Short mmCIF file of C-alpha atoms in Angstrom, two decimals:
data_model
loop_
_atom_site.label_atom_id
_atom_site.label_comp_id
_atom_site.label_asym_id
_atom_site.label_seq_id
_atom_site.Cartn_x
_atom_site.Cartn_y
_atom_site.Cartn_z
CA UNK B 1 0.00 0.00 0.00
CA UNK B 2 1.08 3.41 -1.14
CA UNK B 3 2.49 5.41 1.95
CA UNK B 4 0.02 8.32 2.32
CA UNK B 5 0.57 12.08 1.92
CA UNK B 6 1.27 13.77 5.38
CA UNK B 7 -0.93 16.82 5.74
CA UNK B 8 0.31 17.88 9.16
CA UNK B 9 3.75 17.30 10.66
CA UNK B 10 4.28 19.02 14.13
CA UNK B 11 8.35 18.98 15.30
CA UNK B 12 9.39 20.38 19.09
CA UNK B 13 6.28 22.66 19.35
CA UNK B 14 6.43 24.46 22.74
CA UNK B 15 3.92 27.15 23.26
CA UNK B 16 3.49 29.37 26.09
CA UNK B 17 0.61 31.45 27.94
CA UNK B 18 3.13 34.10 29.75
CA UNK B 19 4.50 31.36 32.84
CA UNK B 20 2.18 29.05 31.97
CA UNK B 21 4.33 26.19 29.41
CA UNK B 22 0.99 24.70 27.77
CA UNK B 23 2.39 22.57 24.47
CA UNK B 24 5.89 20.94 25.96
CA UNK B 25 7.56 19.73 22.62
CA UNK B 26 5.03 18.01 20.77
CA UNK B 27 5.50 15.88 17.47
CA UNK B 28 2.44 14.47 15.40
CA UNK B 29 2.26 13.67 12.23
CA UNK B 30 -1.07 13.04 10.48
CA UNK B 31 -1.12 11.79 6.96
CA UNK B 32 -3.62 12.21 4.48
CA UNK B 33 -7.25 10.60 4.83
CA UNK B 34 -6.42 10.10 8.79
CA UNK B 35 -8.75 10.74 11.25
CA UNK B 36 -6.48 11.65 15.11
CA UNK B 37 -8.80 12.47 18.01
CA UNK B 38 -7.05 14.04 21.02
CA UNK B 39 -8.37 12.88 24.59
CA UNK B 40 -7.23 13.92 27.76
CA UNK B 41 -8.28 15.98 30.46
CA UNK B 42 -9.50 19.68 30.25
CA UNK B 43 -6.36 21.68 30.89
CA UNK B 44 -4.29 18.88 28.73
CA UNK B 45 -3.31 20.95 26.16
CA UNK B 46 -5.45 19.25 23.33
CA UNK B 47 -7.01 22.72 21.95
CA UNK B 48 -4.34 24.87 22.14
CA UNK B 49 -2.74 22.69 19.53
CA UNK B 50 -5.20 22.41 17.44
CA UNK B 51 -5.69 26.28 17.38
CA UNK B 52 -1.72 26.21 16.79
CA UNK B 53 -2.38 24.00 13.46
CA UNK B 54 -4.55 26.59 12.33
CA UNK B 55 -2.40 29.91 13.41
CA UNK B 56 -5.32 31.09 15.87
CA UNK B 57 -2.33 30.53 18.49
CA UNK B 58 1.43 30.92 17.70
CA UNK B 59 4.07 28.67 18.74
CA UNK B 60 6.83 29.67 20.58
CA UNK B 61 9.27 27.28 19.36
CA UNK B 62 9.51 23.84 16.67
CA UNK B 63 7.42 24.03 13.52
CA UNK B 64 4.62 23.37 12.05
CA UNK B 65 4.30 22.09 8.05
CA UNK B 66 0.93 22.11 6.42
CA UNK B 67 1.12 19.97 2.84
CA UNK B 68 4.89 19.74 3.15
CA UNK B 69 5.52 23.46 3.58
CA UNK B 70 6.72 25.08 6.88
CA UNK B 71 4.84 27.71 7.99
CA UNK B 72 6.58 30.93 9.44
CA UNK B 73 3.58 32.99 10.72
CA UNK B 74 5.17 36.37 10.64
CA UNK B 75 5.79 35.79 6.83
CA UNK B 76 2.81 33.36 5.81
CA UNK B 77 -0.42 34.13 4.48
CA UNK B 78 -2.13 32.84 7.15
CA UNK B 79 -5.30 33.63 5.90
CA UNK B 80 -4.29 31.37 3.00
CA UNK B 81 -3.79 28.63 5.02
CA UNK B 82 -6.63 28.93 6.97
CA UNK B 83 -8.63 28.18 3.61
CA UNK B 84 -6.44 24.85 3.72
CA UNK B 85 -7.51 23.80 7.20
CA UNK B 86 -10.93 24.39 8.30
CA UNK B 87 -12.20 24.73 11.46
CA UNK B 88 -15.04 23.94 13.51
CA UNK B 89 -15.28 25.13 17.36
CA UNK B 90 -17.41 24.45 20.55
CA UNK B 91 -19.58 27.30 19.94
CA UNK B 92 -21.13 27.75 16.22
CA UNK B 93 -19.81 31.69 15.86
CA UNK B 94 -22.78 31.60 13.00
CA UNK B 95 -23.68 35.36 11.89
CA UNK B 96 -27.00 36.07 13.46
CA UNK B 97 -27.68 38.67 11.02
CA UNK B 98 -27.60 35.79 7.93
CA UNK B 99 -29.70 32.86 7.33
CA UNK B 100 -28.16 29.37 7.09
CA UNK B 101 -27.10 29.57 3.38
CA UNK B 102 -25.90 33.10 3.43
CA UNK B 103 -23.32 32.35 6.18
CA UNK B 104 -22.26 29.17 4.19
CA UNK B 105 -21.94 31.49 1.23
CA UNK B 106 -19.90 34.35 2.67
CA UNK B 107 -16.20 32.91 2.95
CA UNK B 108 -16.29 31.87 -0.91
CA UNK B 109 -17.99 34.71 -2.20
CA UNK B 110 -15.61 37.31 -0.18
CA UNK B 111 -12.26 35.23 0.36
CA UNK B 112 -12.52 33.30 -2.85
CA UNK B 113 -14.04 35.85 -4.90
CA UNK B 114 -16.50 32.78 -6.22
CA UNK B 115 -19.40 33.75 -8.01
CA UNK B 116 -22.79 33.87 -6.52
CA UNK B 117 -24.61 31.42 -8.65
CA UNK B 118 -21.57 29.04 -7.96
CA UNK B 119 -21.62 30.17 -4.49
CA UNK B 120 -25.36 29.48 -3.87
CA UNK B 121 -25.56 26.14 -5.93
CA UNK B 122 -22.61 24.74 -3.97
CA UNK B 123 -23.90 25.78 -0.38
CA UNK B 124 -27.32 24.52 -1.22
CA UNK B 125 -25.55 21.18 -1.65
CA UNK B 126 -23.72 21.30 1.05
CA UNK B 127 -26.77 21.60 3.34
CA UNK B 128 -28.14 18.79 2.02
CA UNK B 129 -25.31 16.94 2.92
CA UNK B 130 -25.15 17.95 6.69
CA UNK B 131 -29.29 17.22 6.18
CA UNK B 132 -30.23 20.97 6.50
CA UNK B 133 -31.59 21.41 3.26
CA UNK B 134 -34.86 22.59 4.35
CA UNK B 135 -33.44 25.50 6.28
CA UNK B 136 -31.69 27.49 3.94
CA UNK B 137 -33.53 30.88 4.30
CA UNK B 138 -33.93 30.13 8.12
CA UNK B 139 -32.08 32.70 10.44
CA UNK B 140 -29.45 30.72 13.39
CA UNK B 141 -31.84 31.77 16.26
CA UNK B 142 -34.26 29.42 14.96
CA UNK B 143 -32.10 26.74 14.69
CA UNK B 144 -31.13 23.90 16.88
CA UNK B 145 -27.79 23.61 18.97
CA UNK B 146 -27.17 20.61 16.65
CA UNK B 147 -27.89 22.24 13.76
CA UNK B 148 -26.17 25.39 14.18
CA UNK B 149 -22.80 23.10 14.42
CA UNK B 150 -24.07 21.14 11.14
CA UNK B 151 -24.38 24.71 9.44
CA UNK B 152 -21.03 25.45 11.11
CA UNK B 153 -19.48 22.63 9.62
CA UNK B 154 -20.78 23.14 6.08
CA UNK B 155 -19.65 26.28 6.45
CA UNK B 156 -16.32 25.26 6.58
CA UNK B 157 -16.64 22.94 4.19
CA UNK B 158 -17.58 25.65 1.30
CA UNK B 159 -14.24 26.68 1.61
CA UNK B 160 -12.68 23.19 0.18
CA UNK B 161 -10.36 22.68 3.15
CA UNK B 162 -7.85 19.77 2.53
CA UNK B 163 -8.04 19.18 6.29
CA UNK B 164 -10.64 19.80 9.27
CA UNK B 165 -9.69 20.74 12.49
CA UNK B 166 -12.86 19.80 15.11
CA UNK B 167 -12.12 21.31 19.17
CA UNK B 168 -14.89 19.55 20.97
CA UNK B 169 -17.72 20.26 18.28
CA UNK B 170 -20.56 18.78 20.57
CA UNK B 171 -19.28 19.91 24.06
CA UNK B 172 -22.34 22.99 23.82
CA UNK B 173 -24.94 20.60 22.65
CA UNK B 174 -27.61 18.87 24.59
CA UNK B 175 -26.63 15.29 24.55
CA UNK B 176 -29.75 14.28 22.47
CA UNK B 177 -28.35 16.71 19.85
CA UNK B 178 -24.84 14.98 19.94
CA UNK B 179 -25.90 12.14 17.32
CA UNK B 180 -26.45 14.34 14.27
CA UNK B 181 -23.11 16.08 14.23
CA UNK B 182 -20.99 12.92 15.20
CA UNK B 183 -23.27 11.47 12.15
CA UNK B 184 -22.25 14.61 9.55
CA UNK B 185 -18.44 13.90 10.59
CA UNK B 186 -18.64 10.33 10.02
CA UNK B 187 -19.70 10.59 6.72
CA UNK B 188 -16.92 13.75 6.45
CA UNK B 189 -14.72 10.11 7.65
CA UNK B 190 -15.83 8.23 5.12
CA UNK B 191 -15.21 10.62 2.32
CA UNK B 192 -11.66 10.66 3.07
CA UNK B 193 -11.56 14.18 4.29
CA UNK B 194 -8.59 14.46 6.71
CA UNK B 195 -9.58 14.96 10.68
CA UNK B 196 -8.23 16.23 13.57
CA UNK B 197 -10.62 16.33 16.47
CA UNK B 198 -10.49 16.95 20.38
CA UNK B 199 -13.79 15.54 21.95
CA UNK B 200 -14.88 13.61 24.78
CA UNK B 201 -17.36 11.71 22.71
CA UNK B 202 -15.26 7.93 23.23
CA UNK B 203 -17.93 6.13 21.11
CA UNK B 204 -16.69 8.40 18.28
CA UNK B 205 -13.05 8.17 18.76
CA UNK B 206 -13.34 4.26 18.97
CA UNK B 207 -15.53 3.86 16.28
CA UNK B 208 -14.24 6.66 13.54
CA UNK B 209 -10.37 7.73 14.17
CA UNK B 210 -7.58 6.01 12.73
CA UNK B 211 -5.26 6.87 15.83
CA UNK B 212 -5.68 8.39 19.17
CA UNK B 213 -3.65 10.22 20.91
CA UNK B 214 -3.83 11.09 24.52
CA UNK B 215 -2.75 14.49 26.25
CA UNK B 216 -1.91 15.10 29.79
CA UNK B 217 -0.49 18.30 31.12
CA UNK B 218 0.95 19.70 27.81
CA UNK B 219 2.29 16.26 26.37
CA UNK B 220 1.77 13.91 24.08
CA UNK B 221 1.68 10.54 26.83
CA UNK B 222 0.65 7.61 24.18
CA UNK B 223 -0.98 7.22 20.57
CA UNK B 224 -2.22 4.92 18.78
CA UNK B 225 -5.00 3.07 16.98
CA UNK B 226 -8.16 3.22 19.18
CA UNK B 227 -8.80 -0.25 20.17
CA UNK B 228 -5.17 -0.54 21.39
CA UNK B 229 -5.42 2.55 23.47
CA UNK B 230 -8.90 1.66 24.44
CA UNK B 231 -8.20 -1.82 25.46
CA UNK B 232 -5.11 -1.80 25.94
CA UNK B 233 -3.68 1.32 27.32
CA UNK B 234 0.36 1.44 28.09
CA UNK B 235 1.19 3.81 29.73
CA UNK B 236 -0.17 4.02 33.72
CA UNK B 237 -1.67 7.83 33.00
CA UNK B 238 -3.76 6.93 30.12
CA UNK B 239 -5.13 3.74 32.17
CA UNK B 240 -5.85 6.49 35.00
CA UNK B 241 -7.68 8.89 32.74
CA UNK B 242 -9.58 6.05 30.97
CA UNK B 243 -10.71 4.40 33.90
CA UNK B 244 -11.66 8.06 35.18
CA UNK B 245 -14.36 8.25 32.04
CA UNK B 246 -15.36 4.71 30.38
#
């Protein structure tokens, strides 16, 4: 089997929060098609590096390379790269002002300078992929937690992202509203799109990531596929946490 494109590789990152050391040299590498979840403990560490993979935070030292190119944030177009890797937070940041489709519409119209039509027809399907199809003149306050996040997440999509960062896209939503957006991601799985996702959903991570990797107090403790780390943890910290949850 053909070896397959990395999309991220993270070397030595250390990042800081004035005294407080938060990443403490880090190294992942997540090739193309791969779904990582990070688990661990609030506090761990697991979003800050995922907001580091998308520029949101700055490292303080080691690198990150996106597609085989290092990024130096002072001289990158980060905004660029941010079209690369999309990203979907805890709370759906949705314009209030705009219905469904016209805040699915907005990043390609005004950062890709796409045409309307193409715009619309494109968002329209993309709403009937995360099942929303019937709400695209409906305004967010009318929506569902759940399917604020789905908009959320086609949102991101209209921007053709090569990879998808998720930092614990279900933590805001009533649990009975959890379902639907683990079910839009799995099918974002199954399409190949590259995933890198901090939740506490375990059901998910077992059933949908390729590898797991689990955080504890800025580090990367132990990774690997899930039902290894699941069932057979190594290291005495991740036994600890996963006792602590399953």
């Amino acid at each position: 089997m053909a070896e397959s494109r990395e999309m991220i590789r993270v070397e030595k990152l250390n990042k800081h929060f004035g005294d407080l050391h938060v990443l403490k040299d880090i190294d992942l590498t997540v090739g193309e098609s791969d779904v990582v979840v990070l688990i661990g403990a609030s506090g761990s560490g697991k979003s800050t590096l995922l907001r580091c993979l998308n520029f949101l935070e700055i490292k303080n030292s080691g690198s990150v390379i996106i597609e085989g190119e290092a990024i130096d944030p002072k001289k990158a177009n980060l905004n660029q790269i941010r079209q690369k890797v999309g990203m979907v937070f805890q709370h759906f940041n949705l314009f209030p002002h705009k219905t469904v489709l016209q805040n699915v519409i907005e990043g390609p119209i005004q950062v890709k300078k796409m045409k309307r039509a193409t715009a619309i027809k494109e968002g329209k399907e993309l709403l009937e992929k995360v099942g929303l199809a019937d709400k695209t003149n409906v305004y967010p306050d009318k929506l569902s937690g759940g399917q604020k996040q789905r908009v959320a997440i086609a949102r991101s999509l209209a921007m053709k992202p090569d990879i998808m960062l998720f930092d614990e896209p279900t933590s805001a939503l009533d649990p009975e509203l959890v379902g639907e957006v683990l079910t839009t991601m799995k099918q974002l799985a199954n399409e190949g799109m590259t995933m890198v996702v901090v939740t506490h959903e375990m059901g998910f991570a077992r059933e949908v990531s390729d590898s797991v990797v689990y955080m504890h107090e800025g580090r990367i403790v132990e990774r690997g596929k899930a039902e290894d780390i699941f069932d057979n943890p190594q290291e005495e910290r991740t036994k600890a946490f996963l006792s602590s949850i399953l």
